[in-house]
mmCIF file with all atom_site columns, C-alpha atoms in Angstrom:
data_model
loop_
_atom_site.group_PDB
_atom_site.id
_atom_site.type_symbol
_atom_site.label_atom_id
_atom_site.label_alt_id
_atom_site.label_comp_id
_atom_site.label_asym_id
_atom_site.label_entity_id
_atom_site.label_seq_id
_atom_site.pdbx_PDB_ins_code
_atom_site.Cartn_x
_atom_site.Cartn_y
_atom_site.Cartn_z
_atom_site.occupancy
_atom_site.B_iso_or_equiv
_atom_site.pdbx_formal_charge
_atom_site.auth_seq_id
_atom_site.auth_comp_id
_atom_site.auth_asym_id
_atom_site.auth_atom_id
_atom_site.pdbx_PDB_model_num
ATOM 1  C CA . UNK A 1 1  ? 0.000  0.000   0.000  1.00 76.00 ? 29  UNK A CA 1
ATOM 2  C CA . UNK A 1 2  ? 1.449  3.463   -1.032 1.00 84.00 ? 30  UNK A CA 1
ATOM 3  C CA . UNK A 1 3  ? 0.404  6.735   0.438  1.00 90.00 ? 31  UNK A CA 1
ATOM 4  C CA . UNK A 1 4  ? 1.263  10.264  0.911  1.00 92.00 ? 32  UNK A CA 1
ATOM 5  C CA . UNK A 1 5  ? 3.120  11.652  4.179  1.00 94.00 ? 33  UNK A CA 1
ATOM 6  C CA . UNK A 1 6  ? 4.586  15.085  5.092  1.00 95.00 ? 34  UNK A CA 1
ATOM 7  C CA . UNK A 1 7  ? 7.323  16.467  5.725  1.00 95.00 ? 35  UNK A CA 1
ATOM 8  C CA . UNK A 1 8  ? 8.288  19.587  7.441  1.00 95.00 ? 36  UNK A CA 1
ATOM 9  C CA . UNK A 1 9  ? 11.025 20.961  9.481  1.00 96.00 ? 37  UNK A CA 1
ATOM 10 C CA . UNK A 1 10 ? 11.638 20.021  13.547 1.00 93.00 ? 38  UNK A CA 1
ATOM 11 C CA . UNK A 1 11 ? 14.368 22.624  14.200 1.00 94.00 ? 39  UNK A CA 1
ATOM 12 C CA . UNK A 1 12 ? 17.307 21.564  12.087 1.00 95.00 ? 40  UNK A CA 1
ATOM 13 C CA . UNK A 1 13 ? 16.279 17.914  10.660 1.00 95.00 ? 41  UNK A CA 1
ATOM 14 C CA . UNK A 1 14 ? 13.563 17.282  8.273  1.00 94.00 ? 42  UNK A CA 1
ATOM 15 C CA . UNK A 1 15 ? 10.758 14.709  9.779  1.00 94.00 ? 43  UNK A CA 1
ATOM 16 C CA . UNK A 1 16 ? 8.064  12.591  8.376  1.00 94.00 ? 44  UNK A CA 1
ATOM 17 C CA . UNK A 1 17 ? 4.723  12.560  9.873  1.00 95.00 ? 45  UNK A CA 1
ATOM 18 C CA . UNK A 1 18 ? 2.974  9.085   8.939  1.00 94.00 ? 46  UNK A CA 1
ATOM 19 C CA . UNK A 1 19 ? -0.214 7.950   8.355  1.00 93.00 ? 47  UNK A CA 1
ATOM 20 C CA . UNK A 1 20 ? -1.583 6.402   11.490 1.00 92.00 ? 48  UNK A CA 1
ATOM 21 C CA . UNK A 1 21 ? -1.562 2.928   9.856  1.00 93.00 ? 49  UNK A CA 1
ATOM 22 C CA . UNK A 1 22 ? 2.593  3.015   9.355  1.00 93.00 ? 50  UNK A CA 1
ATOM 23 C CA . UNK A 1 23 ? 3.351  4.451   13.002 1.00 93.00 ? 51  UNK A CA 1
ATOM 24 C CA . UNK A 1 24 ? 6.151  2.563   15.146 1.00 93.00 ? 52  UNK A CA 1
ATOM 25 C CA . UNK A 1 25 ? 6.131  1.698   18.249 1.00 88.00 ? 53  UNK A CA 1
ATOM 26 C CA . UNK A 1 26 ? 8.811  2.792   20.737 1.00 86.00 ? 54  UNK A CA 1
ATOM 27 C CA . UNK A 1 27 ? 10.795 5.556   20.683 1.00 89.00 ? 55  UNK A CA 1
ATOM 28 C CA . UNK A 1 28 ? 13.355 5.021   17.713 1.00 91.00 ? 56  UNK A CA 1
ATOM 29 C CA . UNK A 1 29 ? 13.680 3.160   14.493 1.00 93.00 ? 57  UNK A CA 1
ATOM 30 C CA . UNK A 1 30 ? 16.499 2.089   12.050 1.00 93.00 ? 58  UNK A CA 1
ATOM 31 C CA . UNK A 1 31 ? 16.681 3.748   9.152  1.00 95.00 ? 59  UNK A CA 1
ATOM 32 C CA . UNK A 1 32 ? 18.650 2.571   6.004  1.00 95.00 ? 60  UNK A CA 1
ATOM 33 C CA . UNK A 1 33 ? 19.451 4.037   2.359  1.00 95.00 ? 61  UNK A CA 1
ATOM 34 C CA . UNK A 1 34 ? 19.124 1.937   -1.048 1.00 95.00 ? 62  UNK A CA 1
ATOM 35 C CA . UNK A 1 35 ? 18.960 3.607   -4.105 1.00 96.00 ? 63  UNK A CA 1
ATOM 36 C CA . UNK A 1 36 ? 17.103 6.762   -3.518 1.00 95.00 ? 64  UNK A CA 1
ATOM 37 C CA . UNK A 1 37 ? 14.497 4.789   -0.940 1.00 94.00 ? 65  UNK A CA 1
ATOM 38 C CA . UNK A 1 38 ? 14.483 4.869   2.679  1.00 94.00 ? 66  UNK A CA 1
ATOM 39 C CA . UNK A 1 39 ? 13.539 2.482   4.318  1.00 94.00 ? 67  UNK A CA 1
ATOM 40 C CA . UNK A 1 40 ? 12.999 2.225   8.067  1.00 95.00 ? 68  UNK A CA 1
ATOM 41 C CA . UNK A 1 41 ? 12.549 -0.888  10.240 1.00 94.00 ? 69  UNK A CA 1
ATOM 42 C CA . UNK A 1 42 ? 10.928 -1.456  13.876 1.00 92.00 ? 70  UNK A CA 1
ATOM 43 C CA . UNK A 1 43 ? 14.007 -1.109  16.326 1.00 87.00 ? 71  UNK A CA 1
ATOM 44 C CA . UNK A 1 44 ? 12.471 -4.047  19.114 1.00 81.00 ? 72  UNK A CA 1
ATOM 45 C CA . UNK A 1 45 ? 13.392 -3.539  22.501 1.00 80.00 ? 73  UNK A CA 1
ATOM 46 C CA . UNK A 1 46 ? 15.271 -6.056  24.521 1.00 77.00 ? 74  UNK A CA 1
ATOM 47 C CA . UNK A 1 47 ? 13.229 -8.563  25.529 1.00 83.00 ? 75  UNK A CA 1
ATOM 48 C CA . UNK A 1 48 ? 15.104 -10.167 28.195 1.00 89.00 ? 76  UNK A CA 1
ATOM 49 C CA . UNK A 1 49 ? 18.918 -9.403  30.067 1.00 88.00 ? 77  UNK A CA 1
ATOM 50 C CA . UNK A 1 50 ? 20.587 -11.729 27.573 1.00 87.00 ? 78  UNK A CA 1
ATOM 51 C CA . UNK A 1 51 ? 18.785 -9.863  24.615 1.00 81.00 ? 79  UNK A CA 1
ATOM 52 C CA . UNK A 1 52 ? 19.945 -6.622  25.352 1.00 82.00 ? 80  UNK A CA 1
ATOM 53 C CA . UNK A 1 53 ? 23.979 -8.371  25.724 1.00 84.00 ? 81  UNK A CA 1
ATOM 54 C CA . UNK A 1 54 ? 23.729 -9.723  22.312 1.00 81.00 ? 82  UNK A CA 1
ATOM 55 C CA . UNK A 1 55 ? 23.142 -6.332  20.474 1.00 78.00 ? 83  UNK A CA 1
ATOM 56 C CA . UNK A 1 56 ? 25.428 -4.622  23.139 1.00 80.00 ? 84  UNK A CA 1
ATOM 57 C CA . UNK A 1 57 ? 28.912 -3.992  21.324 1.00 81.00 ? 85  UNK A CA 1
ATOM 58 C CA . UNK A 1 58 ? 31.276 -5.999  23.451 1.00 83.00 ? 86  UNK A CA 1
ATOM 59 C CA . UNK A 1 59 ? 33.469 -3.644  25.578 1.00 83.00 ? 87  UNK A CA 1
ATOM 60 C CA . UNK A 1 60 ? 37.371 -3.243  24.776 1.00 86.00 ? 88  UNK A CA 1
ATOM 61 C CA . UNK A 1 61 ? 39.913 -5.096  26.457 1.00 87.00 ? 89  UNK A CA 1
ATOM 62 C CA . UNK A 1 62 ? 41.495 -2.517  28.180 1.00 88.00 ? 90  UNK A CA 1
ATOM 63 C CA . UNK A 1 63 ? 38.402 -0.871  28.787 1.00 87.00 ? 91  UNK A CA 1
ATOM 64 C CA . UNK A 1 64 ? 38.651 1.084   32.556 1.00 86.00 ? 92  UNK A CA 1
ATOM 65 C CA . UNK A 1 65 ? 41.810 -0.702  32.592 1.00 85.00 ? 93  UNK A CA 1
ATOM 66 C CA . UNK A 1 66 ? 44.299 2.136   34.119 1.00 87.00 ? 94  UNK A CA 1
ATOM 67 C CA . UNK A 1 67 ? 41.447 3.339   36.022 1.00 86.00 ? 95  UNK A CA 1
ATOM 68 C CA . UNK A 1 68 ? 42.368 3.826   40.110 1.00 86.00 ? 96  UNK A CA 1
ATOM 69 C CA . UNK A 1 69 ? 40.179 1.884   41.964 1.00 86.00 ? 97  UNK A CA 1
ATOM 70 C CA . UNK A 1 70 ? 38.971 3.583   45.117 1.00 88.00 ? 98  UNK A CA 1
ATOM 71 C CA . UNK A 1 71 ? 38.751 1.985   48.635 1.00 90.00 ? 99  UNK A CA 1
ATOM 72 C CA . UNK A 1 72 ? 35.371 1.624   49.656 1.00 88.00 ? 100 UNK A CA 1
ATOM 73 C CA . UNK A 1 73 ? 33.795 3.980   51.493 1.00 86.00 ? 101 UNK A CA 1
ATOM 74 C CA . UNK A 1 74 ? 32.612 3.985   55.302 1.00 84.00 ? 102 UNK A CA 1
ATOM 75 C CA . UNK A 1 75 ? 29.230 4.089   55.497 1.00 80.00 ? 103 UNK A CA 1
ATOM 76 C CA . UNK A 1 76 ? 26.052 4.161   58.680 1.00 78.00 ? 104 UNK A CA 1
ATOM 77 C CA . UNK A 1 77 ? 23.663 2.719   56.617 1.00 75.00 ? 105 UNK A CA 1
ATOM 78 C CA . UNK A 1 78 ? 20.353 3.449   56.701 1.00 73.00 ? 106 UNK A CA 1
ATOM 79 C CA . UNK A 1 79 ? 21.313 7.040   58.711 1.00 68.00 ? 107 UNK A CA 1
ATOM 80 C CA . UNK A 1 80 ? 23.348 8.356   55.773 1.00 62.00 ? 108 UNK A CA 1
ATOM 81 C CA . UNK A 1 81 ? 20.573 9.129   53.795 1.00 68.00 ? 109 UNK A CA 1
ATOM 82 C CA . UNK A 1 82 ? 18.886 11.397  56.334 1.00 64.00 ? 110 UNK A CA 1
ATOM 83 C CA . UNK A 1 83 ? 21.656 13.566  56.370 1.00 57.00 ? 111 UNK A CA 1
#
């Protein structure tokens, strides 16, 4: 099915408002070029801890690795968060 949407300006990018029957849900899609079509796809959300570690780029190796670690702090828990 091929329809008509509009465009217009929101602040510097250009946006398409769609017909009610091609809205997404969520908050953000992927969006690919081919040819002179664009072409966006649903963006699902994570359905479960192991879900959202799969499409998580894997961290560096030396990621946080010449960071300092810092002795743990004294605390009087609960009473610290009174004050």
């Amino acid at each position: 099915m091929q329809q008509t949407a509009k465009l217009f300006r929101n602040g510097r990018s250009q946006a398409v408002r769609l017909p009610e029957e091609f809205r997404f849900e969520g908050q953000e899609v992927y969006i690919e070029k081919q040819g002179n079509a664009v072409i966006l796809k649903p963006k699902p959300k994570p359905k479960t801890w192991d879900d959202f570690f799969a499409r998580t780029p894997a961290m560096p190796t030396d990621f946080l690795l010449d960071r300092q670690d810092e002795p743990p702090q004294d605390r009087q828990w609960p009473h610290d968060l009174d004050a």
